[in-house]
Coordinates of C-alpha atoms in Angstrom, one line a residue:
M254 CA -8.6 -14.0 13.3
T255 CA -6.9 -14.0 9.9
I256 CA -4.0 -16.5 10.3
P257 CA -2.2 -19.1 8.3
A258 CA -4.5 -21.9 7.2
S259 CA -2.5 -24.6 9.0
T260 CA -3.0 -23.2 12.5
I261 CA -6.8 -23.0 12.8
A262 CA -9.3 -25.8 13.5
S263 CA -11.4 -26.6 10.5
D264 CA -14.6 -26.1 12.5
D265 CA -13.6 -22.5 13.1
A266 CA -12.8 -21.7 9.5
A267 CA -15.4 -20.1 7.2
V268 CA -13.0 -19.8 4.3
V269 CA -9.6 -21.3 3.6
F270 CA -7.3 -20.4 0.8
D271 CA -4.7 -23.2 0.5
G272 CA -1.8 -22.4 -1.7
V273 CA -4.1 -20.8 -4.3
S274 CA -2.7 -19.4 -7.6
K275 CA -4.8 -17.9 -10.4
R276 CA -3.2 -17.4 -13.9
F277 CA -5.0 -15.9 -16.8
P278 CA -3.8 -16.9 -20.3
A279 CA -3.0 -14.4 -23.1
S280 CA -6.2 -13.2 -24.8
G281 CA -6.3 -10.9 -27.8
E282 CA -4.0 -7.9 -27.0
S283 CA -3.8 -8.9 -23.3
A284 CA -0.7 -10.8 -22.2
A285 CA -0.8 -13.7 -19.9
F286 CA -0.5 -12.8 -16.2
T287 CA -0.7 -14.2 -12.7
A288 CA -3.4 -12.6 -10.6
L289 CA -2.7 -14.6 -7.4
N290 CA 0.4 -16.4 -6.4
N291 CA 0.4 -19.2 -3.8
V292 CA -2.1 -17.5 -1.4
S293 CA -2.7 -19.2 1.9
L294 CA -5.2 -17.5 4.2
T295 CA -7.9 -18.5 6.7
V296 CA -11.0 -16.4 7.5
A297 CA -12.4 -17.3 10.9
R298 CA -16.1 -18.0 11.3
G299 CA -18.0 -15.0 12.6
S300 CA -15.2 -12.5 11.9
I301 CA -15.2 -9.4 9.7
T302 CA -12.0 -9.8 7.8
G303 CA -10.7 -7.2 5.4
I304 CA -8.6 -7.9 2.3
I305 CA -6.9 -4.6 1.3
G306 CA -4.6 -3.6 -1.5
R307 CA -4.1 -1.3 -4.4
S308 CA -6.0 -1.5 -7.7
G309 CA -4.8 -4.6 -9.6
A310 CA -3.4 -6.3 -6.5
G311 CA -5.7 -9.3 -6.9
K312 CA -8.5 -8.5 -4.5
S313 CA -11.4 -9.0 -6.8
T314 CA -10.0 -12.2 -8.2
L315 CA -9.6 -13.6 -4.7
I316 CA -13.2 -12.9 -3.8
R317 CA -14.5 -14.4 -7.1
L318 CA -12.8 -17.7 -6.2
V319 CA -14.9 -17.9 -3.0
N320 CA -18.3 -18.1 -4.8
G321 CA -16.9 -20.1 -7.8
L322 CA -17.1 -17.3 -10.4
E323 CA -13.4 -18.2 -11.0
K324 CA -11.6 -21.4 -10.4
P325 CA -8.0 -21.6 -9.1
S326 CA -5.2 -22.6 -11.4
S327 CA -3.7 -24.4 -8.5
G328 CA -4.4 -24.9 -4.8
K329 CA -7.9 -25.1 -3.2
V330 CA -10.5 -22.7 -1.9
R331 CA -12.7 -24.2 0.8
V332 CA -16.0 -22.7 2.1
D333 CA -17.2 -24.5 5.2
G334 CA -14.9 -27.3 4.3
V335 CA -16.2 -27.7 0.7
D336 CA -13.7 -27.5 -2.1
V337 CA -15.3 -24.8 -4.3
G338 CA -13.2 -25.7 -7.4
A339 CA -14.4 -29.3 -7.4
L340 CA -18.2 -28.4 -7.5
D341 CA -20.4 -28.9 -10.6
E342 CA -23.0 -26.4 -11.6
G343 CA -25.6 -27.9 -9.1
G344 CA -23.1 -27.8 -6.3
L345 CA -22.2 -24.2 -7.1
R346 CA -25.9 -23.2 -7.0
N347 CA -26.2 -24.7 -3.6
L348 CA -23.0 -23.0 -2.4
R349 CA -24.1 -19.6 -3.7
R350 CA -27.3 -19.8 -1.6
S351 CA -25.0 -19.8 1.5
V352 CA -22.8 -17.0 0.2
G353 CA -24.3 -13.5 -0.1
M354 CA -22.6 -10.8 -2.2
I355 CA -22.8 -7.0 -2.2
F356 CA -21.3 -4.9 -5.0
Q357 CA -19.8 -1.5 -5.5
H358 CA -22.5 -0.4 -8.0
F359 CA -25.5 -2.1 -6.2
N360 CA -26.7 -4.2 -9.3
L361 CA -30.4 -3.5 -8.6
L362 CA -33.0 -4.1 -11.3
S363 CA -34.5 -0.7 -12.2
S364 CA -37.9 -2.3 -13.1
R365 CA -38.4 -3.9 -9.7
T366 CA -39.4 -2.3 -6.5
V367 CA -37.3 -2.5 -3.3
F368 CA -39.4 -5.5 -2.3
G369 CA -39.0 -7.1 -5.7
N370 CA -35.2 -6.7 -5.7
V371 CA -34.8 -8.3 -2.3
A372 CA -37.2 -11.1 -3.3
L373 CA -35.5 -11.9 -6.6
P374 CA -33.1 -14.7 -5.3
L375 CA -36.0 -16.3 -3.4
E376 CA -38.2 -16.3 -6.5
I377 CA -35.3 -17.9 -8.5
A378 CA -35.0 -20.6 -5.8
G379 CA -38.8 -21.4 -6.2
M380 CA -40.0 -20.2 -2.8
D381 CA -43.7 -19.6 -2.6
R382 CA -45.1 -16.0 -2.3
R383 CA -46.1 -16.2 1.3
A384 CA -42.8 -17.5 2.5
I385 CA -41.1 -14.8 0.4
D386 CA -43.1 -12.1 2.0
E387 CA -42.3 -13.4 5.5
R388 CA -38.6 -13.4 4.7
V389 CA -38.3 -10.1 2.7
R390 CA -40.2 -7.7 4.9
P391 CA -38.1 -8.2 8.1
L392 CA -34.9 -7.8 6.0
I393 CA -36.0 -4.5 4.6
D394 CA -36.9 -3.4 8.1
L395 CA -33.4 -4.7 9.3
V396 CA -31.6 -2.4 6.9
G397 CA -33.7 0.6 8.0
L398 CA -35.9 1.0 5.0
A399 CA -39.3 -0.1 6.3
D400 CA -41.1 2.8 4.5
K401 CA -39.5 2.0 1.1
H402 CA -41.0 -1.4 0.2
G403 CA -42.8 -0.1 -2.9
R404 CA -40.2 2.4 -4.1
Y405 CA -38.0 1.9 -7.2
P406 CA -34.2 2.2 -7.3
A407 CA -34.4 5.5 -9.2
E408 CA -36.2 7.0 -6.2
L409 CA -33.4 6.0 -3.7
S410 CA -30.1 7.5 -2.6
G411 CA -26.8 5.7 -3.1
G412 CA -26.8 4.6 0.6
Q413 CA -30.4 3.4 0.4
K414 CA -29.6 1.4 -2.8
Q415 CA -26.6 -0.3 -1.0
R416 CA -28.9 -1.1 2.0
I417 CA -31.2 -2.9 -0.4
G418 CA -28.2 -4.7 -1.9
I419 CA -27.4 -5.9 1.6
A420 CA -30.9 -7.0 2.3
R421 CA -31.0 -8.9 -1.0
A422 CA -27.6 -10.6 -0.1
L423 CA -29.2 -11.7 3.2
A424 CA -32.4 -13.1 1.6
T425 CA -31.1 -16.7 1.2
E426 CA -29.9 -16.7 4.8
P427 CA -26.2 -17.0 3.9
K428 CA -23.5 -18.0 6.4
L429 CA -20.9 -15.8 4.5
L430 CA -21.2 -12.3 3.2
L431 CA -18.8 -11.0 0.5
S432 CA -18.4 -7.3 0.1
D433 CA -16.5 -6.1 -3.1
E434 CA -15.7 -2.4 -2.7
A435 CA -19.3 -1.9 -1.4
T436 CA -18.6 1.6 -0.1
S437 CA -16.4 2.9 -2.8
A438 CA -19.2 4.8 -4.6
L439 CA -20.6 6.4 -1.4
D440 CA -19.8 9.6 0.4
P441 CA -18.1 9.4 3.8
E442 CA -21.2 9.9 5.9
T443 CA -23.1 7.2 4.0
T444 CA -20.1 4.9 4.1
Q445 CA -20.1 5.1 7.9
S446 CA -23.8 4.2 8.1
I447 CA -23.2 1.2 5.8
L448 CA -20.3 0.0 7.9
E449 CA -22.3 0.3 11.1
L450 CA -25.0 -1.8 9.5
L451 CA -22.5 -4.5 8.5
K452 CA -21.2 -4.5 12.1
R453 CA -24.7 -4.9 13.4
I454 CA -25.5 -7.7 11.0
N455 CA -22.3 -9.5 11.9
A456 CA -23.1 -9.2 15.7
E457 CA -26.8 -10.0 15.5
L458 CA -26.7 -12.8 12.8
G459 CA -23.3 -14.2 13.5
L460 CA -22.5 -13.7 9.9
T461 CA -18.9 -14.0 8.6
V462 CA -18.0 -11.0 6.4
L463 CA -15.2 -11.0 3.9
L464 CA -14.7 -7.4 2.9
I465 CA -12.6 -6.3 -0.2
T466 CA -11.5 -2.7 -0.2
H467 CA -8.7 -0.3 -1.0
E468 CA -9.8 2.1 1.7
M469 CA -7.8 1.9 5.0
E470 CA -10.5 3.9 6.8
V471 CA -13.0 1.2 6.0
V472 CA -10.7 -1.5 7.3
K473 CA -10.0 0.5 10.5
A474 CA -13.7 1.1 11.2
V475 CA -15.2 -2.3 10.8
T476 CA -12.8 -5.2 10.6
S477 CA -11.4 -7.4 13.3
D478 CA -8.7 -8.9 11.1
V479 CA -7.0 -7.9 7.9
A480 CA -4.8 -9.3 5.1
V481 CA -2.7 -7.0 2.8
I482 CA -2.4 -8.2 -0.8
D483 CA 0.2 -6.9 -3.2
K484 CA 0.9 -8.1 -6.7
G485 CA -1.1 -11.3 -6.1
E486 CA 0.6 -12.2 -2.8
I487 CA -0.5 -11.8 0.8
V488 CA 2.3 -9.7 2.3
E489 CA 1.0 -9.0 5.8
R490 CA -1.9 -10.3 7.9
G491 CA -3.2 -10.4 11.5
Q492 CA -5.6 -8.6 13.8
T493 CA -6.4 -5.2 12.4
F494 CA -5.1 -3.4 15.5
D495 CA -1.8 -5.1 15.4
V496 CA -1.3 -4.5 11.7
F497 CA -2.2 -0.9 12.0
T498 CA -0.1 -0.1 15.0
H499 CA 3.0 -2.2 13.9
P500 CA 2.9 -2.4 10.1
K501 CA 5.9 -4.4 8.8
H502 CA 5.6 -4.5 5.0
G503 CA 6.3 -1.4 2.9
T504 CA 2.9 -1.8 1.1
T505 CA 1.1 -1.7 4.4
Q506 CA 3.1 1.3 5.6
A507 CA 2.3 3.1 2.3
L508 CA -1.4 2.4 2.5
L509 CA -1.5 3.6 6.2
S510 CA 0.3 6.8 5.3
G511 CA -2.9 8.3 3.9
L512 CA -4.8 8.0 7.2
P513 CA -5.6 11.3 9.1
G514 CA -2.8 12.2 11.5
S515 CA -0.2 10.1 9.5
K516 CA 0.7 12.7 7.0
L517 CA 2.7 15.8 7.8
P518 CA 1.5 19.3 6.7
E519 CA 3.2 20.0 3.4
A520 CA 5.0 23.1 4.7
I521 CA 6.6 21.1 7.5
A522 CA 7.5 18.1 5.2
R523 CA 9.3 20.4 2.8
G524 CA 11.4 21.9 5.5
L525 CA 12.6 18.7 7.1
A526 CA 16.4 18.1 7.1
P527 CA 18.1 14.8 7.7
A528 CA 20.4 16.2 10.5
A529 CA 20.0 18.6 13.3
A530 CA 21.3 22.2 13.0
F531 CA 22.4 24.3 15.9
G532 CA 19.3 25.4 17.9
G533 CA 17.1 23.2 15.7
R534 CA 14.2 20.9 16.7
V535 CA 13.6 17.2 16.1
V536 CA 10.3 16.1 14.6
V537 CA 9.1 12.8 16.0
R538 CA 6.0 10.7 15.4
L539 CA 4.5 9.2 18.5
T540 CA 2.2 6.2 18.3
F541 CA 0.3 5.2 21.4
F542 CA -2.5 2.7 22.1
G543 CA -4.4 1.1 24.9
A544 CA -4.3 2.8 28.3
A545 CA -1.6 5.2 27.0
A546 CA -4.1 6.8 24.6
E547 CA -6.1 8.1 27.6
R548 CA -3.2 9.7 29.5
P549 CA -2.2 13.4 29.3
L550 CA 1.1 12.5 27.5
I551 CA 2.1 15.9 26.1
S552 CA 1.8 17.7 29.4
R553 CA 3.8 15.0 31.1
L554 CA 6.4 15.1 28.3
I555 CA 6.8 18.8 28.8
Q556 CA 7.3 18.4 32.5
S557 CA 9.8 15.5 31.9
I558 CA 12.1 17.2 29.4
G559 CA 11.6 20.7 30.8
A560 CA 11.2 22.2 27.4
E561 CA 8.5 23.4 25.0
V562 CA 6.8 20.8 22.7
N563 CA 5.0 21.8 19.5
I564 CA 2.1 19.5 18.3
I565 CA 2.3 19.5 14.5
A566 CA -0.3 16.8 13.5
G567 CA -2.2 14.1 15.2
T568 CA -5.3 12.0 15.7
I569 CA -7.0 10.0 18.4
D570 CA -9.2 7.1 17.1
E571 CA -10.2 3.5 17.6
I572 CA -9.1 0.4 15.7
G573 CA -11.0 -2.8 16.4
G574 CA -12.6 -1.1 19.4
K575 CA -9.2 -0.3 21.0
P576 CA -8.1 3.4 21.4
Y577 CA -5.2 4.4 19.2
G578 CA -3.4 7.7 18.7
S579 CA -0.7 9.2 16.5
L580 CA 1.0 12.6 17.2
V581 CA 3.7 14.4 15.4
V582 CA 5.6 16.7 17.8
A583 CA 8.7 18.8 17.7
Y584 CA 11.1 19.7 20.6
G585 CA 14.7 20.8 21.0
A586 CA 17.3 18.6 19.3
D587 CA 20.0 19.2 21.8
P588 CA 21.4 15.9 23.2
E589 CA 20.1 16.5 26.8
T590 CA 16.5 17.1 25.7
V591 CA 16.6 14.2 23.2
A592 CA 17.9 11.8 25.9
K593 CA 15.2 12.9 28.4
A594 CA 12.5 12.5 25.8
E595 CA 13.7 9.0 24.8
R596 CA 13.6 7.9 28.5
F597 CA 10.0 9.3 28.8
F598 CA 8.9 7.5 25.6
L599 CA 10.4 4.2 26.7
G600 CA 8.9 4.5 30.2
N601 CA 5.4 5.1 28.8
G602 CA 5.5 2.4 26.1
L603 CA 5.3 4.7 23.1
V604 CA 6.4 3.8 19.7
T605 CA 8.5 6.6 18.2
E606 CA 9.9 7.5 14.7
V607 CA 12.2 10.4 14.0
L608 CA 11.0 12.1 10.9
G609 CA 13.7 14.7 10.5
Y610 CA 14.8 18.1 11.8
V611 CA 13.7 21.7 11.4
A612 CA 15.5 24.9 12.1

């Protein structure tokens, strides 16, 4: 679970950010700026933790601190209890063998085959050819490309290239896998297959995954825990289900507004009024989860209030393996109907938000 660094046992922590700030000095035409400001965050061993935020929020700087590509200006980053910022070059090389990395743009060598790309970090480490073969072939099979050993990157699709990038990241048998916008260049169907692969690797290998993304759909699909970063600061964190169903910070709420079922149809949104007119209808967003997501709520609502209910928008989905739903409905705005509806919502554990009124 993603929780404050001080409340988790060190044996359970894969990565700890302890009061980390990163400041970049002025350079050429670029002014000095602070990319990260006093970040404290713990990534639990064996979790898939998402770091989400808008472009420029500090996500990539955060992940570069983990493998020592950047050093903090203040504070400490610990990986398996080791202070990354205190390591010399030899220590960093050892660390990076235990930290795999997959990238948005794959970073494959065009002159090398699939096998050669996956084998590269092992060759650099000085492993003999037989041992390399014994390590690489099962990894290529694991990512579902058993028939592509001798192909070159130019012959592969984007999803296949990313699978090879994942196999290469696993070649040194890391304990931690860093993913920096790894699905941003892929279409939705391919993205889903890559996320399923990451979930399988996490489950089968017990690998901790730290996933950087700006895509809420990715976080929803694969992570158990999430931290939201804005202007270099962690503004919200917790289990993914809790953050998605009860977002507290404005940045989180804004990011979640783009998810299917969260946005009103434009024609309805334009017609919303802040107060009810005579004979008008109230527009309400209902959020429900757990057992409530499996009940026939709308039919029961109609029976309870004795009035018609229009469904305007909605979605039923899963977050962190738990059922979750969001519905936007409209019903009569007269006081009696509204009071009956509020009693129904309260009795069924639904979270409600009045969005406005329509004639």
